[in-house]
C-alpha atoms as one frame of an Amber mdcrd trajectory, in Angstrom:
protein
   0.000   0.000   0.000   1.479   3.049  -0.946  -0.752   5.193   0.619   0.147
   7.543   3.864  -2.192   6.466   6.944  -4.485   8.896   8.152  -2.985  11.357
  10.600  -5.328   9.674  13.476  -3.553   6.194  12.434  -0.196   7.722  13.088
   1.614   7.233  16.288   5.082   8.145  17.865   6.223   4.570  18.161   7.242
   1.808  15.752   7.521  -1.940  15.784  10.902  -3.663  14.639  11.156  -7.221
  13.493   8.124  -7.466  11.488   6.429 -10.670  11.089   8.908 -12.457  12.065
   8.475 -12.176  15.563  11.226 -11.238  17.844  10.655  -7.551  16.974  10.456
  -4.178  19.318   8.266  -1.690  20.152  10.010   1.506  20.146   9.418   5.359
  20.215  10.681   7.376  17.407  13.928   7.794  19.452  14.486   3.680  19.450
  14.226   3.545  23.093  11.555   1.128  24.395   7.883   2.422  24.171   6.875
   1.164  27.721   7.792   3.287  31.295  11.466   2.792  32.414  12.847   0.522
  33.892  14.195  -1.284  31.306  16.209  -3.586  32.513  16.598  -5.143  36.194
  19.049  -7.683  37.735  16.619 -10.157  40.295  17.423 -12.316  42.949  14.628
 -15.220  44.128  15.326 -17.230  47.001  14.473 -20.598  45.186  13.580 -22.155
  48.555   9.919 -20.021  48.915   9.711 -18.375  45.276  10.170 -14.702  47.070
  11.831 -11.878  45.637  14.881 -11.423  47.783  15.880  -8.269  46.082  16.143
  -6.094  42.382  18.874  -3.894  41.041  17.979  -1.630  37.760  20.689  -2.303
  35.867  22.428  -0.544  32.588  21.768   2.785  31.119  21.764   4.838  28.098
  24.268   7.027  28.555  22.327  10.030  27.088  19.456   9.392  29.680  22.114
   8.803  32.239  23.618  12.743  31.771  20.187  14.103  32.014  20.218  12.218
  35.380  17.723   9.418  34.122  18.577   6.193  35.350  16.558   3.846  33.231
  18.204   0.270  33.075  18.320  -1.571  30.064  17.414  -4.556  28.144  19.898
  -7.393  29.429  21.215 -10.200  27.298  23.643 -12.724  28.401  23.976 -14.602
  32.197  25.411 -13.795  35.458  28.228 -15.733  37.901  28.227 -15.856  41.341
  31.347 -16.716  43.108  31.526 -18.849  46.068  32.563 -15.526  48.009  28.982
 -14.120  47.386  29.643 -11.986  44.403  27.097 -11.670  41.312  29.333 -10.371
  38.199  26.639  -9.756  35.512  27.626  -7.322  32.111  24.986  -7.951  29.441
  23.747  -4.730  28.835  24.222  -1.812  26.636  26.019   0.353  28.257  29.684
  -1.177  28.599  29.955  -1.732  31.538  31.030  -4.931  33.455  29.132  -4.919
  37.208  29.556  -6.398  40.881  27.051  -7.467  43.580  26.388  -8.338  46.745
  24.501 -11.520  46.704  22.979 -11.196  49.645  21.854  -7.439  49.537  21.744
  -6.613  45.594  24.490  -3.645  46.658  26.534  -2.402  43.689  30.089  -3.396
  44.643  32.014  -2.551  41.607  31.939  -1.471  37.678  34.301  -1.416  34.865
  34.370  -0.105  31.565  34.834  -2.255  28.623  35.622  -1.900  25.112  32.496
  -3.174  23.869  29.141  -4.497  25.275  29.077  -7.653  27.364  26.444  -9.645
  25.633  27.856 -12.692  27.060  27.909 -14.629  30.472  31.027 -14.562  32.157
  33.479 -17.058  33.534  35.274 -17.777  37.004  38.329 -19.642  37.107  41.279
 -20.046  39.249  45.261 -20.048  38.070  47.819 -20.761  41.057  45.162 -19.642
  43.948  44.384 -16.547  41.914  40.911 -16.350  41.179  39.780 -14.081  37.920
  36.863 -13.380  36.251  36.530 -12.927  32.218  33.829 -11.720  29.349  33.798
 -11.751  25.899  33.262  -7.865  24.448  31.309  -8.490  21.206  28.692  -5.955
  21.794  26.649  -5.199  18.578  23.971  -7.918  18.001  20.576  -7.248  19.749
  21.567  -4.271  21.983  22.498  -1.985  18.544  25.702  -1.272  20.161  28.920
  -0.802  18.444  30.740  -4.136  17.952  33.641  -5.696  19.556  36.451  -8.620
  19.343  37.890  -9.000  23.017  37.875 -10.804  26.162  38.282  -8.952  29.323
  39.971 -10.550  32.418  39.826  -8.927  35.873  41.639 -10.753  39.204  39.487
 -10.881  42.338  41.382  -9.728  45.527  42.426 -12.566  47.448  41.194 -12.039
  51.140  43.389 -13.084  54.119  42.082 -15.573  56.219
Protein backbone atom coordinates (compact mmCIF):
# COMPACT_ATOMS: atom_id res chain seq x y z
CA UNK A 1 0.00 0.00 0.00
CA UNK A 2 1.48 3.05 -0.95
CA UNK A 3 -0.75 5.19 0.62
CA UNK A 4 0.15 7.54 3.86
CA UNK A 5 -2.19 6.47 6.94
CA UNK A 6 -4.49 8.90 8.15
CA UNK A 7 -2.98 11.36 10.60
CA UNK A 8 -5.33 9.67 13.48
CA UNK A 9 -3.55 6.19 12.43
CA UNK A 10 -0.20 7.72 13.09
CA UNK A 11 1.61 7.23 16.29
CA UNK A 12 5.08 8.14 17.87
CA UNK A 13 6.22 4.57 18.16
CA UNK A 14 7.24 1.81 15.75
CA UNK A 15 7.52 -1.94 15.78
CA UNK A 16 10.90 -3.66 14.64
CA UNK A 17 11.16 -7.22 13.49
CA UNK A 18 8.12 -7.47 11.49
CA UNK A 19 6.43 -10.67 11.09
CA UNK A 20 8.91 -12.46 12.06
CA UNK A 21 8.48 -12.18 15.56
CA UNK A 22 11.23 -11.24 17.84
CA UNK A 23 10.65 -7.55 16.97
CA UNK A 24 10.46 -4.18 19.32
CA UNK A 25 8.27 -1.69 20.15
CA UNK A 26 10.01 1.51 20.15
CA UNK A 27 9.42 5.36 20.21
CA UNK A 28 10.68 7.38 17.41
CA UNK A 29 13.93 7.79 19.45
CA UNK A 30 14.49 3.68 19.45
CA UNK A 31 14.23 3.55 23.09
CA UNK A 32 11.56 1.13 24.39
CA UNK A 33 7.88 2.42 24.17
CA UNK A 34 6.87 1.16 27.72
CA UNK A 35 7.79 3.29 31.29
CA UNK A 36 11.47 2.79 32.41
CA UNK A 37 12.85 0.52 33.89
CA UNK A 38 14.20 -1.28 31.31
CA UNK A 39 16.21 -3.59 32.51
CA UNK A 40 16.60 -5.14 36.19
CA UNK A 41 19.05 -7.68 37.74
CA UNK A 42 16.62 -10.16 40.29
CA UNK A 43 17.42 -12.32 42.95
CA UNK A 44 14.63 -15.22 44.13
CA UNK A 45 15.33 -17.23 47.00
CA UNK A 46 14.47 -20.60 45.19
CA UNK A 47 13.58 -22.16 48.56
CA UNK A 48 9.92 -20.02 48.92
CA UNK A 49 9.71 -18.37 45.28
CA UNK A 50 10.17 -14.70 47.07
CA UNK A 51 11.83 -11.88 45.64
CA UNK A 52 14.88 -11.42 47.78
CA UNK A 53 15.88 -8.27 46.08
CA UNK A 54 16.14 -6.09 42.38
CA UNK A 55 18.87 -3.89 41.04
CA UNK A 56 17.98 -1.63 37.76
CA UNK A 57 20.69 -2.30 35.87
CA UNK A 58 22.43 -0.54 32.59
CA UNK A 59 21.77 2.79 31.12
CA UNK A 60 21.76 4.84 28.10
CA UNK A 61 24.27 7.03 28.55
CA UNK A 62 22.33 10.03 27.09
CA UNK A 63 19.46 9.39 29.68
CA UNK A 64 22.11 8.80 32.24
CA UNK A 65 23.62 12.74 31.77
CA UNK A 66 20.19 14.10 32.01
CA UNK A 67 20.22 12.22 35.38
CA UNK A 68 17.72 9.42 34.12
CA UNK A 69 18.58 6.19 35.35
CA UNK A 70 16.56 3.85 33.23
CA UNK A 71 18.20 0.27 33.08
CA UNK A 72 18.32 -1.57 30.06
CA UNK A 73 17.41 -4.56 28.14
CA UNK A 74 19.90 -7.39 29.43
CA UNK A 75 21.21 -10.20 27.30
CA UNK A 76 23.64 -12.72 28.40
CA UNK A 77 23.98 -14.60 32.20
CA UNK A 78 25.41 -13.80 35.46
CA UNK A 79 28.23 -15.73 37.90
CA UNK A 80 28.23 -15.86 41.34
CA UNK A 81 31.35 -16.72 43.11
CA UNK A 82 31.53 -18.85 46.07
CA UNK A 83 32.56 -15.53 48.01
CA UNK A 84 28.98 -14.12 47.39
CA UNK A 85 29.64 -11.99 44.40
CA UNK A 86 27.10 -11.67 41.31
CA UNK A 87 29.33 -10.37 38.20
CA UNK A 88 26.64 -9.76 35.51
CA UNK A 89 27.63 -7.32 32.11
CA UNK A 90 24.99 -7.95 29.44
CA UNK A 91 23.75 -4.73 28.83
CA UNK A 92 24.22 -1.81 26.64
CA UNK A 93 26.02 0.35 28.26
CA UNK A 94 29.68 -1.18 28.60
CA UNK A 95 29.95 -1.73 31.54
CA UNK A 96 31.03 -4.93 33.46
CA UNK A 97 29.13 -4.92 37.21
CA UNK A 98 29.56 -6.40 40.88
CA UNK A 99 27.05 -7.47 43.58
CA UNK A 100 26.39 -8.34 46.74
CA UNK A 101 24.50 -11.52 46.70
CA UNK A 102 22.98 -11.20 49.65
CA UNK A 103 21.85 -7.44 49.54
CA UNK A 104 21.74 -6.61 45.59
CA UNK A 105 24.49 -3.65 46.66
CA UNK A 106 26.53 -2.40 43.69
CA UNK A 107 30.09 -3.40 44.64
CA UNK A 108 32.01 -2.55 41.61
CA UNK A 109 31.94 -1.47 37.68
CA UNK A 110 34.30 -1.42 34.87
CA UNK A 111 34.37 -0.10 31.57
CA UNK A 112 34.83 -2.25 28.62
CA UNK A 113 35.62 -1.90 25.11
CA UNK A 114 32.50 -3.17 23.87
CA UNK A 115 29.14 -4.50 25.27
CA UNK A 116 29.08 -7.65 27.36
CA UNK A 117 26.44 -9.65 25.63
CA UNK A 118 27.86 -12.69 27.06
CA UNK A 119 27.91 -14.63 30.47
CA UNK A 120 31.03 -14.56 32.16
CA UNK A 121 33.48 -17.06 33.53
CA UNK A 122 35.27 -17.78 37.00
CA UNK A 123 38.33 -19.64 37.11
CA UNK A 124 41.28 -20.05 39.25
CA UNK A 125 45.26 -20.05 38.07
CA UNK A 126 47.82 -20.76 41.06
CA UNK A 127 45.16 -19.64 43.95
CA UNK A 128 44.38 -16.55 41.91
CA UNK A 129 40.91 -16.35 41.18
CA UNK A 130 39.78 -14.08 37.92
CA UNK A 131 36.86 -13.38 36.25
CA UNK A 132 36.53 -12.93 32.22
CA UNK A 133 33.83 -11.72 29.35
CA UNK A 134 33.80 -11.75 25.90
CA UNK A 135 33.26 -7.87 24.45
CA UNK A 136 31.31 -8.49 21.21
CA UNK A 137 28.69 -5.96 21.79
CA UNK A 138 26.65 -5.20 18.58
CA UNK A 139 23.97 -7.92 18.00
CA UNK A 140 20.58 -7.25 19.75
CA UNK A 141 21.57 -4.27 21.98
CA UNK A 142 22.50 -1.99 18.54
CA UNK A 143 25.70 -1.27 20.16
CA UNK A 144 28.92 -0.80 18.44
CA UNK A 145 30.74 -4.14 17.95
CA UNK A 146 33.64 -5.70 19.56
CA UNK A 147 36.45 -8.62 19.34
CA UNK A 148 37.89 -9.00 23.02
CA UNK A 149 37.88 -10.80 26.16
CA UNK A 150 38.28 -8.95 29.32
CA UNK A 151 39.97 -10.55 32.42
CA UNK A 152 39.83 -8.93 35.87
CA UNK A 153 41.64 -10.75 39.20
CA UNK A 154 39.49 -10.88 42.34
CA UNK A 155 41.38 -9.73 45.53
CA UNK A 156 42.43 -12.57 47.45
CA UNK A 157 41.19 -12.04 51.14
CA UNK A 158 43.39 -13.08 54.12
CA UNK A 159 42.08 -15.57 56.22
Amino acid sequence: NTKEEPEHFRTPYSFSGGLTGGGKFLTKEGYPAVAPPWGHLTAIDLNTGKEVWKQTIGDYPEMKAKGIHTGSENFGGSVVTAGGIVFIAATRDEKFRAFNKKTGELLWEANLPAAGIATPAVYQVNGKQFVVIACGGGGKQRTKSGDKYVAFALPTTKK
